[in-house]
Each structure stands twice: as structure tokens, then as C-alpha cells.
Amino acid sequence: MLDDFFIRALLAGIGIAIVAGPLGCFVVWRRMAYFGDTMAHSALLGIAMSLALQWSLLVSVFLISALVSMVLVLLQRRGGLSTDSLLGILSHSTLAIGLVALAFMPWVRVDLLGYLFGDILAVTRADLATIWIGAVAVGGVLVFLWRPLLAGTVNAEIAAAEGQSPERARIAFMLVLAFVIAIAMKIVGILLITALLIIPAATARRFATSPEVMALLAGLFGALASTGGLYLSLGTDTPSGPSIVVVALGFFLLALLPLPDLSRRVAVSPAKGETS
Amino acid sequence: MTNAMTGVAAIAAGPLVEMTGVGVFRSGRWLVQGIDLEIRPGEIITLIGPNGSGKTTTAKTAIGIVRPDAGTVARSDDLVVGYVPQKLSVDRSLPMTVSRMMTLTTKASGVDIASALERVGMAHLRKAQVHDLSGGEFQRALLARAMLRRPNLLVLDEPVQGVDFSGEIALYELISELRESEGCAVLLISHDLHVVMAKTDRVVCLNGHVCCAGSPNSVAASPAYRQLFGARAAEALAVYRHQHDHTHLPDGRIAYPENSGHGHDDGHDHAGCGHDHGEPHAHAGETGASPGNKAAHDHA
């Protein structure tokens, strides 16, 4: 079964989507969309490093993304420039350095489009194993970090005052994000990873009444979008990443239709039980 | 679960937090410096001071949110903090019911959550999204959340912000009730002297440093305090002064006779509603005897 490239791609897409969903919820809640983008863009520098040093692609991309996120943390602490501007600087300069570095290595043939937009043909059995082992690991870390991460998302000071170490959770979250970007790169491509993080989460928001439900729904919507997108890609010979994002957007737009809105249902019963 | 003795037993123990010479340095200046503050079990401490005087910084340093750049902060091993921050808004993208917010940092059973919400009069809103609550409801929910941890130190940073006038009184009543039944220490940050002062054991007046501290009586008398807050604030304290001997009650509890106190201070008699000022404490005599108070009332 795994001999079929398409089955491999489907499984890879689902594996990534079910962790990208919950992770994407935190990206949305913490308003880190641009941050995810920056880390993803820096992946190109990771690719260049991998080619130059003959290192594993996964390790190189993870290291560079993680490095960029830590540089951001340091620059934020230094103050002076807004996070917005810092991200703008890091995002595009790492992308540019990556492209320049690749140009310096004329002997390597790089399928740049494949990296930028994803390539279903490229998913090997080894990739599949990496993705699923990675997904399980990321899922485990998320479950383990859930309370401190969520508490820190709602209010870092409450979390700190009440023993949740939100700063540690935040850094762990960034590393997990870097890792997911490294493993998701092949499927959706560098430029579109953020979409796989954010669009399913945004779709799920509409139907969720608690953070946990939203995280699970985001994983589900992501998996559906990934599957649908890969079929679209197969049928119309379009690049896999954009196809997945287009289908994800379709779900998001569908969710905007005026269905009964569950999340806004305020359970205010007549205040007979009220004491004051 | 509630026990008036808690406070007494706890008072015998060491301090929950002991700050010695604490300073916090940020962006090229000292936010606070040379802060000595001890929080003992069961006592209510009010931090007052003008804007930017370091009240919040001091409280955050006490409970470990902010790391001091000078001095030391020693915290008791069994310290359990319940924190209600000054500002909290939950992003709309994050779905969160009131009852889900209760277990943000602690696990709790459904029964405990229900009873915590019941105590602050929020039981009927447990399934509501926090974004849909009014300011007062949200503060109550935050208070219930902090109390659910069974803290021995409750830290409240301007807890009546965004709450209307009557809600404010109700909220202070509630805080007072909770602290009486739970026996926890309270570190309260406020600029609202009239209401708060009446319930406090110790006042620490900040202005980048501890400008004066001690019983409300001694703070009221302090020239540093009067200089910092001006005559009008001094009036509020003076009004307060004559009725505050309660810190010395042997069982560690405080009866709040602020109704009589605020009765003099027209416009502020709201503060004392519903409290047990029936106990005829020794300061009845002091009320009449203190010329300082009389003067203050005339101004008011």
C-alpha cells in the first residue's frame, strides 16, 4: 500500500495536519501568525545549510528555524523595535540569505518550487516514518505542555504567579513549531506552512466552545483539507501545497455561512440560582 | 473547609513572603528600590501609591513574576498564590467558558468549580463565554478562579477596575468574606483609599520606595504620606484612623466598623454596608477624642 506515492502523501498530509491544527490554535490565540511565517521562511536557509554541509534536511531546517526564533526572543528582550518589525526583518532576510546561499552552490540542483510549494511526489517511506514519529512526539509534548501553555496564553502573569513557568512553555512551543515546520515543509512547502497552521484553527474557532475542542477540530479540518487538497492536486496536476491551502480556505469560507453559531450560544438561564 | 482558626494558627508560622532591600531595574531606571516587605499569613496588606510608584512591580516581585535586580525575596515553601492581575483580556479567538477558566492553572473537580462560582454568585454563568461577561462578572470569575486554588496568599491588583460603583462595593465585600472564611493573606493594590483602607491590617505606601508603612493609623499620621497624596487623601485616611484598632484582635480576625467611620465622611458611607460593626470596640472613645479626625471631617 505504501508503494503508492499518493497513499504516502495522504498519510503524510494527515499526520502533519493533526498536529498542525492544535499547534495552529496556539499560533492564532497568541497572535503569532507572522512569527510562524518567519520561521517557515527561514527554512530555506536551513535547506541551503543542509546542502552545503551535507546534513540531514530535517535537522538543518529545525536548527535554523529554532535559531531564528531564539534570535527573535533575544531581540524582543533588547527592546527598541516592535515585534512586527523584527519579524519583518528576520523573515525576509533569512529567505533572501537562503536564496543567495543556494545561488552560491551552482553544483547542486535544487527543485526550488518543490521546497516553496510542496511536492507530493517527494514523500518517501522514510519521510512518512519521520512525519508520523514526529507527529506523535509533537502530540505528546503538546499534551504535556497543555496547561502551562494555555495558562500562559491567557495570561502569562497568572501562569507565572501560580507556578506554571510560562516562559519555559513558550520556548518549548517555539521549538515544537520549528520541528513541525521542518517536517511539514515537504508537503505544503515553505511559503504555505503558516496557512496549514492558521486556516484550520480559524475554521475550528467557529464551532468550538473550549480550547480543547477547538484544537481537536482544527486537527480534523486540517486532515480533511490535506486529503482534499491532495486529491485536487492529483486530479488537476497542481502543486500539493497550494491545493491543500485552497481546500482549507474552502472549509473556512463554508464555516462562515450563517449556520447556527455554537460558540456564541451564551448559556444564561434565568438567574434563579443567583446568589450575591 | 472554612475555619476562623486558620488565621490564628498561620500567624504563628513564619512569613509567607519576605522581601529585603528589593529593587527592580528596567530600561535604565529603578522602578522600585529598597523595598522591605513582609507578608505574614492571614493579614491584609494594602499597597497604595501614585501612578508609576511601583505598586504592581512590588506585588509581582513578591510572588515571583518579576525577578528582583537587587535584594532578596524569600518565599515560604508552602506558599500558594492566587493572583488576580490588573489587566486581563482573553483573546476572542480563544473560546473559553467561565468554568473552563477556573482550571487554568489547577485541576479541580466539577463540584469544587461549581461551589467556587456559587460563592461569587456566578453559578448561572458557568457556561457563558468569558468574552460575554461584564466587567464585574469577569472580576468575580477571576476571583473565584484564584480562590479555587485555596491560596494562602491572594494577590489582587486593583480588583475593581472596570467595575461600576455598586459593583465595586459588592466586590470588596466579597473579597472580605472570602478572606475571612479562607483565612488567606491578602495583598491588595489599590488607589481607592476610602473603601480599602477600612479593611486592611497594614498599609504600605509606595513611591518608588516604601515611603511609609505600618498600621493605617501610623501611615495616616505620617507626613510622608500626606505629602505624597495631598490633603484630600489625608482626609480619607484621617476619617479612617479613628476606627482602626482592630489589627490587634487576638484571634487575627478583623471586625470592619467602617460604616461608622464612613458615616462621617459624607459621600462615602456606601463602603460599610452589611458589616459587623456591632462590636463596640475600644475606639469609640477615640472617635470622639481625636481632634485630628474632627478637622478632617470638616474638610470633607
PDB file of N, CA and C in Angstrom, chain A residues 25-26 28-31 146-148 150-164 201 204-205 208-214 262-276, chain B residues 60 63-65 81-97 100-101 103-107 117-129 131-132 140 142 145-146 149 177:
ATOM      1  N   CYS A  25      -3.718  26.472  16.618  1.00  0.00           N
ATOM      2  CA  CYS A  25      -4.607  27.173  17.547  1.00  0.00           C
ATOM      3  C   CYS A  25      -3.800  28.103  18.438  1.00  0.00           C
ATOM      4  N   PHE A  26      -2.681  27.599  18.948  1.00  0.00           N
ATOM      5  CA  PHE A  26      -1.846  28.462  19.791  1.00  0.00           C
ATOM      6  C   PHE A  26      -1.281  29.627  18.983  1.00  0.00           C
ATOM      7  N   VAL A  28      -2.762  31.091  16.583  1.00  0.00           N
ATOM      8  CA  VAL A  28      -3.868  32.048  16.455  1.00  0.00           C
ATOM      9  C   VAL A  28      -4.112  32.764  17.783  1.00  0.00           C
ATOM     10  N   TRP A  29      -4.205  31.989  18.860  1.00  0.00           N
ATOM     11  CA  TRP A  29      -4.502  32.575  20.170  1.00  0.00           C
ATOM     12  C   TRP A  29      -3.435  33.556  20.615  1.00  0.00           C
ATOM     13  N   ARG A  30      -2.205  33.223  20.321  1.00  0.00           N
ATOM     14  CA  ARG A  30      -1.094  34.067  20.770  1.00  0.00           C
ATOM     15  C   ARG A  30      -0.730  35.118  19.749  1.00  0.00           C
ATOM     16  N   ARG A  31      -1.500  35.183  18.680  1.00  0.00           N
ATOM     17  CA  ARG A  31      -1.242  36.157  17.613  1.00  0.00           C
ATOM     18  C   ARG A  31       0.176  36.028  17.086  1.00  0.00           C
ATOM     19  N   TRP A 146       0.197  21.289  27.812  1.00  0.00           N
ATOM     20  CA  TRP A 146      -1.067  21.960  27.540  1.00  0.00           C
ATOM     21  C   TRP A 146      -1.440  23.006  28.585  1.00  0.00           C
ATOM     22  N   ARG A 147      -1.408  22.605  29.840  1.00  0.00           N
ATOM     23  CA  ARG A 147      -1.878  23.528  30.880  1.00  0.00           C
ATOM     24  C   ARG A 147      -0.999  24.772  30.997  1.00  0.00           C
ATOM     25  N   PRO A 148       0.324  24.606  31.147  1.00  0.00           N
ATOM     26  CA  PRO A 148       1.140  25.823  31.220  1.00  0.00           C
ATOM     27  C   PRO A 148       1.063  26.680  29.955  1.00  0.00           C
ATOM     28  N   LEU A 150      -1.443  26.911  27.808  1.00  0.00           N
ATOM     29  CA  LEU A 150      -2.747  27.585  27.729  1.00  0.00           C
ATOM     30  C   LEU A 150      -2.835  28.688  28.787  1.00  0.00           C
ATOM     31  N   ALA A 151      -2.370  28.382  29.983  1.00  0.00           N
ATOM     32  CA  ALA A 151      -2.390  29.389  31.047  1.00  0.00           C
ATOM     33  C   ALA A 151      -1.552  30.593  30.635  1.00  0.00           C
ATOM     34  N   GLY A 152      -0.387  30.323  30.051  1.00  0.00           N
ATOM     35  CA  GLY A 152       0.473  31.412  29.602  1.00  0.00           C
ATOM     36  C   GLY A 152      -0.136  32.187  28.447  1.00  0.00           C
ATOM     37  N   THR A 153      -0.957  31.517  27.659  1.00  0.00           N
ATOM     38  CA  THR A 153      -1.620  32.188  26.538  1.00  0.00           C
ATOM     39  C   THR A 153      -2.693  33.134  27.053  1.00  0.00           C
ATOM     40  N   VAL A 154      -3.437  32.681  28.048  1.00  0.00           N
ATOM     41  CA  VAL A 154      -4.487  33.530  28.607  1.00  0.00           C
ATOM     42  C   VAL A 154      -3.857  34.697  29.349  1.00  0.00           C
ATOM     43  N   ASN A 155      -2.913  34.415  30.197  1.00  0.00           N
ATOM     44  CA  ASN A 155      -2.229  35.482  30.929  1.00  0.00           C
ATOM     45  C   ASN A 155      -0.917  34.956  31.498  1.00  0.00           C
ATOM     46  N   ALA A 156       0.170  35.463  30.969  1.00  0.00           N
ATOM     47  CA  ALA A 156       1.489  34.957  31.370  1.00  0.00           C
ATOM     48  C   ALA A 156       1.757  35.227  32.851  1.00  0.00           C
ATOM     49  N   GLU A 157       1.166  36.301  33.372  1.00  0.00           N
ATOM     50  CA  GLU A 157       1.463  36.649  34.762  1.00  0.00           C
ATOM     51  C   GLU A 157       0.757  35.719  35.739  1.00  0.00           C
ATOM     52  N   ILE A 158      -0.490  35.403  35.431  1.00  0.00           N
ATOM     53  CA  ILE A 158      -1.185  34.422  36.268  1.00  0.00           C
ATOM     54  C   ILE A 158      -0.416  33.113  36.237  1.00  0.00           C
ATOM     55  N   ALA A 159      -0.030  32.723  35.044  1.00  0.00           N
ATOM     56  CA  ALA A 159       0.693  31.458  34.899  1.00  0.00           C
ATOM     57  C   ALA A 159       1.982  31.473  35.710  1.00  0.00           C
ATOM     58  N   ALA A 160       2.696  32.597  35.651  1.00  0.00           N
ATOM     59  CA  ALA A 160       3.965  32.690  36.383  1.00  0.00           C
ATOM     60  C   ALA A 160       3.719  32.710  37.889  1.00  0.00           C
ATOM     61  N   ALA A 161       2.712  33.467  38.309  1.00  0.00           N
ATOM     62  CA  ALA A 161       2.433  33.588  39.740  1.00  0.00           C
ATOM     63  C   ALA A 161       1.985  32.253  40.323  1.00  0.00           C
ATOM     64  N   GLU A 162       1.340  31.446  39.487  1.00  0.00           N
ATOM     65  CA  GLU A 162       0.765  30.217  40.008  1.00  0.00           C
ATOM     66  C   GLU A 162       1.544  28.990  39.543  1.00  0.00           C
ATOM     67  N   GLY A 163       2.833  29.206  39.328  1.00  0.00           N
ATOM     68  CA  GLY A 163       3.751  28.077  39.175  1.00  0.00           C
ATOM     69  C   GLY A 163       3.687  27.309  37.869  1.00  0.00           C
ATOM     70  N   GLN A 164       3.345  27.978  36.772  1.00  0.00           N
ATOM     71  CA  GLN A 164       3.224  27.250  35.515  1.00  0.00           C
ATOM     72  C   GLN A 164       4.417  27.456  34.561  1.00  0.00           C
ATOM     73  N   ALA A 201      -7.367  26.201  12.169  1.00  0.00           N
ATOM     74  CA  ALA A 201      -7.668  26.711  13.509  1.00  0.00           C
ATOM     75  C   ALA A 201      -8.757  27.773  13.445  1.00  0.00           C
ATOM     76  N   ALA A 204     -12.016  26.147  12.897  1.00  0.00           N
ATOM     77  CA  ALA A 204     -12.484  25.456  14.090  1.00  0.00           C
ATOM     78  C   ALA A 204     -13.052  26.426  15.124  1.00  0.00           C
ATOM     79  N   ARG A 205     -12.536  27.632  15.146  1.00  0.00           N
ATOM     80  CA  ARG A 205     -12.975  28.619  16.143  1.00  0.00           C
ATOM     81  C   ARG A 205     -14.490  28.796  16.116  1.00  0.00           C
ATOM     82  N   ALA A 208     -16.197  25.949  18.123  1.00  0.00           N
ATOM     83  CA  ALA A 208     -15.652  25.487  19.400  1.00  0.00           C
ATOM     84  C   ALA A 208     -16.141  26.324  20.573  1.00  0.00           C
ATOM     85  N   THR A 209     -16.362  25.665  21.703  1.00  0.00           N
ATOM     86  CA  THR A 209     -16.709  26.378  22.924  1.00  0.00           C
ATOM     87  C   THR A 209     -15.601  26.282  23.960  1.00  0.00           C
ATOM     88  N   SER A 210     -14.603  25.467  23.692  1.00  0.00           N
ATOM     89  CA  SER A 210     -13.481  25.381  24.631  1.00  0.00           C
ATOM     90  C   SER A 210     -12.201  25.232  23.826  1.00  0.00           C
ATOM     91  N   PRO A 211     -11.082  25.569  24.434  1.00  0.00           N
ATOM     92  CA  PRO A 211      -9.809  25.476  23.707  1.00  0.00           C
ATOM     93  C   PRO A 211      -9.521  24.051  23.224  1.00  0.00           C
ATOM     94  N   GLU A 212      -9.879  23.075  24.045  1.00  0.00           N
ATOM     95  CA  GLU A 212      -9.584  21.692  23.686  1.00  0.00           C
ATOM     96  C   GLU A 212     -10.370  21.267  22.451  1.00  0.00           C
ATOM     97  N   VAL A 213     -11.649  21.630  22.427  1.00  0.00           N
ATOM     98  CA  VAL A 213     -12.485  21.282  21.273  1.00  0.00           C
ATOM     99  C   VAL A 213     -11.943  21.960  20.015  1.00  0.00           C
ATOM    100  N   MET A 214     -11.533  23.203  20.181  1.00  0.00           N
ATOM    101  CA  MET A 214     -11.008  23.927  19.028  1.00  0.00           C
ATOM    102  C   MET A 214      -9.755  23.254  18.491  1.00  0.00           C
ATOM    103  N   LEU A 262     -22.458  27.881  17.282  1.00  0.00           N
ATOM    104  CA  LEU A 262     -22.390  27.213  18.583  1.00  0.00           C
ATOM    105  C   LEU A 262     -21.603  28.005  19.613  1.00  0.00           C
ATOM    106  N   SER A 263     -20.539  28.624  19.148  1.00  0.00           N
ATOM    107  CA  SER A 263     -19.645  29.239  20.132  1.00  0.00           C
ATOM    108  C   SER A 263     -20.268  30.480  20.760  1.00  0.00           C
ATOM    109  N   ARG A 264     -21.255  31.053  20.074  1.00  0.00           N
ATOM    110  CA  ARG A 264     -21.817  32.278  20.635  1.00  0.00           C
ATOM    111  C   ARG A 264     -23.051  32.010  21.480  1.00  0.00           C
ATOM    112  N   ARG A 265     -23.337  30.735  21.657  1.00  0.00           N
ATOM    113  CA  ARG A 265     -24.528  30.403  22.442  1.00  0.00           C
ATOM    114  C   ARG A 265     -24.229  30.629  23.910  1.00  0.00           C
ATOM    115  N   VAL A 266     -24.723  31.702  24.422  1.00  0.00           N
ATOM    116  CA  VAL A 266     -24.431  32.047  25.814  1.00  0.00           C
ATOM    117  C   VAL A 266     -25.478  31.403  26.707  1.00  0.00           C
ATOM    118  N   ALA A 267     -24.993  30.598  27.599  1.00  0.00           N
ATOM    119  CA  ALA A 267     -25.919  29.846  28.439  1.00  0.00           C
ATOM    120  C   ALA A 267     -26.341  30.669  29.638  1.00  0.00           C
ATOM    121  N   VAL A 268     -27.151  31.642  29.387  1.00  0.00           N
ATOM    122  CA  VAL A 268     -27.660  32.423  30.503  1.00  0.00           C
ATOM    123  C   VAL A 268     -29.080  31.946  30.799  1.00  0.00           C
ATOM    124  N   SER A 269     -29.187  31.189  31.826  1.00  0.00           N
ATOM    125  CA  SER A 269     -30.518  30.775  32.222  1.00  0.00           C
ATOM    126  C   SER A 269     -31.077  31.883  33.106  1.00  0.00           C
ATOM    127  N   PRO A 270     -32.378  31.923  33.278  1.00  0.00           N
ATOM    128  CA  PRO A 270     -32.933  32.921  34.204  1.00  0.00           C
ATOM    129  C   PRO A 270     -32.202  32.830  35.533  1.00  0.00           C
ATOM    130  N   ALA A 271     -31.889  33.952  36.089  1.00  0.00           N
ATOM    131  CA  ALA A 271     -30.943  33.983  37.194  1.00  0.00           C
ATOM    132  C   ALA A 271     -31.551  33.531  38.505  1.00  0.00           C
ATOM    133  N   LYS A 272     -32.210  32.383  38.483  1.00  0.00           N
ATOM    134  CA  LYS A 272     -32.845  31.941  39.719  1.00  0.00           C
ATOM    135  C   LYS A 272     -31.820  31.379  40.699  1.00  0.00           C
ATOM    136  N   GLY A 273     -30.741  30.836  40.170  1.00  0.00           N
ATOM    137  CA  GLY A 273     -29.733  30.247  41.051  1.00  0.00           C
ATOM    138  C   GLY A 273     -28.766  31.293  41.585  1.00  0.00           C
ATOM    139  N   GLU A 274     -29.006  32.508  41.228  1.00  0.00           N
ATOM    140  CA  GLU A 274     -28.008  33.522  41.534  1.00  0.00           C
ATOM    141  C   GLU A 274     -27.992  33.876  43.016  1.00  0.00           C
ATOM    142  N   THR A 275     -26.806  33.930  43.538  1.00  0.00           N
ATOM    143  CA  THR A 275     -26.637  34.462  44.872  1.00  0.00           C
ATOM    144  C   THR A 275     -25.632  35.572  44.746  1.00  0.00           C
ATOM    145  N   SER A 276     -25.645  36.461  45.679  1.00  0.00           N
ATOM    146  CA  SER A 276     -24.654  37.514  45.509  1.00  0.00           C
ATOM    147  C   SER A 276     -23.992  37.868  46.809  1.00  0.00           C
TER     148      SER A 276
ATOM    149  N   LYS B  60       4.325  41.997  42.007  1.00  0.00           N
ATOM    150  CA  LYS B  60       4.804  40.963  41.082  1.00  0.00           C
ATOM    151  C   LYS B  60       6.132  40.379  41.547  1.00  0.00           C
ATOM    152  N   ILE B  63       5.641  37.814  44.417  1.00  0.00           N
ATOM    153  CA  ILE B  63       5.168  36.469  44.092  1.00  0.00           C
ATOM    154  C   ILE B  63       5.933  35.830  42.944  1.00  0.00           C
ATOM    155  N   GLY B  64       7.030  36.461  42.535  1.00  0.00           N
ATOM    156  CA  GLY B  64       7.939  35.773  41.618  1.00  0.00           C
ATOM    157  C   GLY B  64       7.645  35.964  40.143  1.00  0.00           C
ATOM    158  N   ILE B  65       6.761  36.876  39.790  1.00  0.00           N
ATOM    159  CA  ILE B  65       6.545  37.138  38.366  1.00  0.00           C
ATOM    160  C   ILE B  65       7.699  37.970  37.831  1.00  0.00           C
ATOM    161  N   VAL B  81      -0.142  30.879  45.770  1.00  0.00           N
ATOM    162  CA  VAL B  81      -0.589  32.198  45.365  1.00  0.00           C
ATOM    163  C   VAL B  81      -1.844  32.090  44.518  1.00  0.00           C
ATOM    164  N   GLY B  82      -2.793  32.934  44.799  1.00  0.00           N
ATOM    165  CA  GLY B  82      -3.923  33.134  43.890  1.00  0.00           C
ATOM    166  C   GLY B  82      -3.795  34.552  43.374  1.00  0.00           C
ATOM    167  N   TYR B  83      -3.770  34.725  42.073  1.00  0.00           N
ATOM    168  CA  TYR B  83      -3.432  36.034  41.521  1.00  0.00           C
ATOM    169  C   TYR B  83      -4.555  36.558  40.638  1.00  0.00           C
ATOM    170  N   VAL B  84      -4.980  37.769  40.914  1.00  0.00           N
ATOM    171  CA  VAL B  84      -5.928  38.452  40.036  1.00  0.00           C
ATOM    172  C   VAL B  84      -5.198  39.664  39.473  1.00  0.00           C
ATOM    173  N   PRO B  85      -4.773  39.594  38.223  1.00  0.00           N
ATOM    174  CA  PRO B  85      -3.945  40.675  37.676  1.00  0.00           C
ATOM    175  C   PRO B  85      -4.761  41.918  37.378  1.00  0.00           C
ATOM    176  N   GLN B  86      -4.023  42.991  37.164  1.00  0.00           N
ATOM    177  CA  GLN B  86      -4.671  44.279  36.927  1.00  0.00           C
ATOM    178  C   GLN B  86      -5.458  44.258  35.629  1.00  0.00           C
ATOM    179  N   LYS B  87      -4.832  43.726  34.610  1.00  0.00           N
ATOM    180  CA  LYS B  87      -5.480  43.731  33.308  1.00  0.00           C
ATOM    181  C   LYS B  87      -5.492  42.325  32.763  1.00  0.00           C
ATOM    182  N   LEU B  88      -6.617  41.907  32.305  1.00  0.00           N
ATOM    183  CA  LEU B  88      -6.676  40.592  31.682  1.00  0.00           C
ATOM    184  C   LEU B  88      -7.760  40.616  30.628  1.00  0.00           C
ATOM    185  N   SER B  89      -7.364  40.357  29.406  1.00  0.00           N
ATOM    186  CA  SER B  89      -8.395  40.188  28.394  1.00  0.00           C
ATOM    187  C   SER B  89      -8.083  38.898  27.648  1.00  0.00           C
ATOM    188  N   VAL B  90      -9.081  38.076  27.526  1.00  0.00           N
ATOM    189  CA  VAL B  90      -8.897  36.815  26.813  1.00  0.00           C
ATOM    190  C   VAL B  90      -9.176  37.082  25.337  1.00  0.00           C
ATOM    191  N   ASP B  91      -8.229  36.727  24.507  1.00  0.00           N
ATOM    192  CA  ASP B  91      -8.365  36.956  23.072  1.00  0.00           C
ATOM    193  C   ASP B  91      -9.633  36.279  22.561  1.00  0.00           C
ATOM    194  N   ARG B  92     -10.356  36.989  21.722  1.00  0.00           N
ATOM    195  CA  ARG B  92     -11.615  36.449  21.209  1.00  0.00           C
ATOM    196  C   ARG B  92     -11.424  35.163  20.410  1.00  0.00           C
ATOM    197  N   SER B  93     -10.242  34.983  19.891  1.00  0.00           N
ATOM    198  CA  SER B  93     -10.005  33.770  19.112  1.00  0.00           C
ATOM    199  C   SER B  93      -9.914  32.533  20.007  1.00  0.00           C
ATOM    200  N   LEU B  94      -9.830  32.766  21.299  1.00  0.00           N
ATOM    201  CA  LEU B  94      -9.706  31.649  22.236  1.00  0.00           C
ATOM    202  C   LEU B  94     -11.043  31.381  22.916  1.00  0.00           C
ATOM    203  N   PRO B  95     -11.725  30.303  22.514  1.00  0.00           N
ATOM    204  CA  PRO B  95     -13.010  30.011  23.152  1.00  0.00           C
ATOM    205  C   PRO B  95     -12.782  29.553  24.583  1.00  0.00           C
ATOM    206  N   MET B  96     -13.524  30.101  25.509  1.00  0.00           N
ATOM    207  CA  MET B  96     -13.267  29.794  26.921  1.00  0.00           C
ATOM    208  C   MET B  96     -14.529  30.043  27.731  1.00  0.00           C
ATOM    209  N   THR B  97     -15.048  28.984  28.313  1.00  0.00           N
ATOM    210  CA  THR B  97     -16.192  29.193  29.181  1.00  0.00           C
ATOM    211  C   THR B  97     -15.704  29.601  30.563  1.00  0.00           C
ATOM    212  N   ARG B 100     -14.359  26.632  32.376  1.00  0.00           N
ATOM    213  CA  ARG B 100     -13.061  26.175  31.875  1.00  0.00           C
ATOM    214  C   ARG B 100     -11.934  27.063  32.402  1.00  0.00           C
ATOM    215  N   MET B 101     -12.231  28.353  32.520  1.00  0.00           N
ATOM    216  CA  MET B 101     -11.205  29.269  33.000  1.00  0.00           C
ATOM    217  C   MET B 101     -10.825  28.970  34.454  1.00  0.00           C
ATOM    218  N   THR B 103     -10.045  26.261  35.795  1.00  0.00           N
ATOM    219  CA  THR B 103      -8.956  25.276  35.936  1.00  0.00           C
ATOM    220  C   THR B 103      -7.756  25.647  35.079  1.00  0.00           C
ATOM    221  N   LEU B 104      -7.541  26.906  34.916  1.00  0.00           N
ATOM    222  CA  LEU B 104      -6.435  27.371  34.081  1.00  0.00           C
ATOM    223  C   LEU B 104      -5.083  26.879  34.601  1.00  0.00           C
ATOM    224  N   THR B 105      -4.891  26.945  35.894  1.00  0.00           N
ATOM    225  CA  THR B 105      -3.593  26.539  36.433  1.00  0.00           C
ATOM    226  C   THR B 105      -3.685  25.365  37.400  1.00  0.00           C
ATOM    227  N   THR B 106      -4.883  24.955  37.727  1.00  0.00           N
ATOM    228  CA  THR B 106      -5.047  23.860  38.682  1.00  0.00           C
ATOM    229  C   THR B 106      -6.139  22.922  38.213  1.00  0.00           C
ATOM    230  N   LYS B 107      -5.979  21.682  38.529  1.00  0.00           N
ATOM    231  CA  LYS B 107      -7.091  20.766  38.312  1.00  0.00           C
ATOM    232  C   LYS B 107      -8.107  20.981  39.415  1.00  0.00           C
ATOM    233  N   LEU B 117     -17.824  29.037  42.019  1.00  0.00           N
ATOM    234  CA  LEU B 117     -18.618  30.004  41.255  1.00  0.00           C
ATOM    235  C   LEU B 117     -19.859  30.429  42.028  1.00  0.00           C
ATOM    236  N   GLU B 118     -20.404  29.470  42.762  1.00  0.00           N
ATOM    237  CA  GLU B 118     -21.572  29.763  43.590  1.00  0.00           C
ATOM    238  C   GLU B 118     -21.251  30.859  44.600  1.00  0.00           C
ATOM    239  N   ARG B 119     -20.071  30.756  45.178  1.00  0.00           N
ATOM    240  CA  ARG B 119     -19.696  31.699  46.232  1.00  0.00           C
ATOM    241  C   ARG B 119     -19.560  33.122  45.731  1.00  0.00           C
ATOM    242  N   VAL B 120     -19.220  33.277  44.458  1.00  0.00           N
ATOM    243  CA  VAL B 120     -19.111  34.642  43.944  1.00  0.00           C
ATOM    244  C   VAL B 120     -20.352  35.023  43.135  1.00  0.00           C
ATOM    245  N   GLY B 121     -21.376  34.177  43.241  1.00  0.00           N
ATOM    246  CA  GLY B 121     -22.628  34.500  42.556  1.00  0.00           C
ATOM    247  C   GLY B 121     -22.552  34.370  41.053  1.00  0.00           C
ATOM    248  N   MET B 122     -21.741  33.439  40.583  1.00  0.00           N
ATOM    249  CA  MET B 122     -21.563  33.301  39.138  1.00  0.00           C
ATOM    250  C   MET B 122     -22.018  31.936  38.637  1.00  0.00           C
ATOM    251  N   ALA B 123     -22.699  31.184  39.488  1.00  0.00           N
ATOM    252  CA  ALA B 123     -23.036  29.809  39.114  1.00  0.00           C
ATOM    253  C   ALA B 123     -23.865  29.753  37.832  1.00  0.00           C
ATOM    254  N   HIS B 124     -24.742  30.718  37.668  1.00  0.00           N
ATOM    255  CA  HIS B 124     -25.617  30.690  36.491  1.00  0.00           C
ATOM    256  C   HIS B 124     -24.875  31.012  35.206  1.00  0.00           C
ATOM    257  N   LEU B 125     -23.665  31.524  35.327  1.00  0.00           N
ATOM    258  CA  LEU B 125     -22.920  31.914  34.125  1.00  0.00           C
ATOM    259  C   LEU B 125     -21.774  30.957  33.815  1.00  0.00           C
ATOM    260  N   ARG B 126     -21.792  29.782  34.425  1.00  0.00           N
ATOM    261  CA  ARG B 126     -20.621  28.927  34.283  1.00  0.00           C
ATOM    262  C   ARG B 126     -20.383  28.484  32.854  1.00  0.00           C
ATOM    263  N   LYS B 127     -21.440  28.435  32.051  1.00  0.00           N
ATOM    264  CA  LYS B 127     -21.253  28.007  30.663  1.00  0.00           C
ATOM    265  C   LYS B 127     -21.100  29.176  29.704  1.00  0.00           C
ATOM    266  N   ALA B 128     -21.155  30.374  30.225  1.00  0.00           N
ATOM    267  CA  ALA B 128     -21.019  31.545  29.355  1.00  0.00           C
ATOM    268  C   ALA B 128     -19.572  31.678  28.892  1.00  0.00           C
ATOM    269  N   GLN B 129     -19.387  32.239  27.708  1.00  0.00           N
ATOM    270  CA  GLN B 129     -18.040  32.546  27.243  1.00  0.00           C
ATOM    271  C   GLN B 129     -17.524  33.758  28.020  1.00  0.00           C
ATOM    272  N   HIS B 131     -15.781  36.111  27.148  1.00  0.00           N
ATOM    273  CA  HIS B 131     -15.829  37.362  26.382  1.00  0.00           C
ATOM    274  C   HIS B 131     -17.153  38.091  26.542  1.00  0.00           C
ATOM    275  N   ASP B 132     -18.176  37.337  26.952  1.00  0.00           N
ATOM    276  CA  ASP B 132     -19.502  37.932  27.034  1.00  0.00           C
ATOM    277  C   ASP B 132     -19.824  38.462  28.422  1.00  0.00           C
ATOM    278  N   ARG B 140     -15.379  38.816  39.172  1.00  0.00           N
ATOM    279  CA  ARG B 140     -15.850  37.781  40.093  1.00  0.00           C
ATOM    280  C   ARG B 140     -15.339  36.416  39.671  1.00  0.00           C
ATOM    281  N   LEU B 142     -12.688  35.839  37.962  1.00  0.00           N
ATOM    282  CA  LEU B 142     -11.251  35.785  38.227  1.00  0.00           C
ATOM    283  C   LEU B 142     -10.971  35.530  39.704  1.00  0.00           C
ATOM    284  N   ARG B 145     -11.669  31.986  40.445  1.00  0.00           N
ATOM    285  CA  ARG B 145     -10.582  31.185  39.897  1.00  0.00           C
ATOM    286  C   ARG B 145      -9.369  31.183  40.844  1.00  0.00           C
ATOM    287  N   ALA B 146      -9.047  32.379  41.325  1.00  0.00           N
ATOM    288  CA  ALA B 146      -7.897  32.486  42.221  1.00  0.00           C
ATOM    289  C   ALA B 146      -8.161  31.739  43.530  1.00  0.00           C
ATOM    290  N   ARG B 149      -7.838  27.718  43.992  1.00  0.00           N
ATOM    291  CA  ARG B 149      -6.537  27.109  44.287  1.00  0.00           C
ATOM    292  C   ARG B 149      -6.297  26.979  45.787  1.00  0.00           C
ATOM    293  N   GLU B 177     -15.297  38.748  52.591  1.00  0.00           N
ATOM    294  CA  GLU B 177     -15.921  37.495  53.029  1.00  0.00           C
ATOM    295  C   GLU B 177     -15.032  36.296  52.756  1.00  0.00           C
TER     296      GLU B 177
END
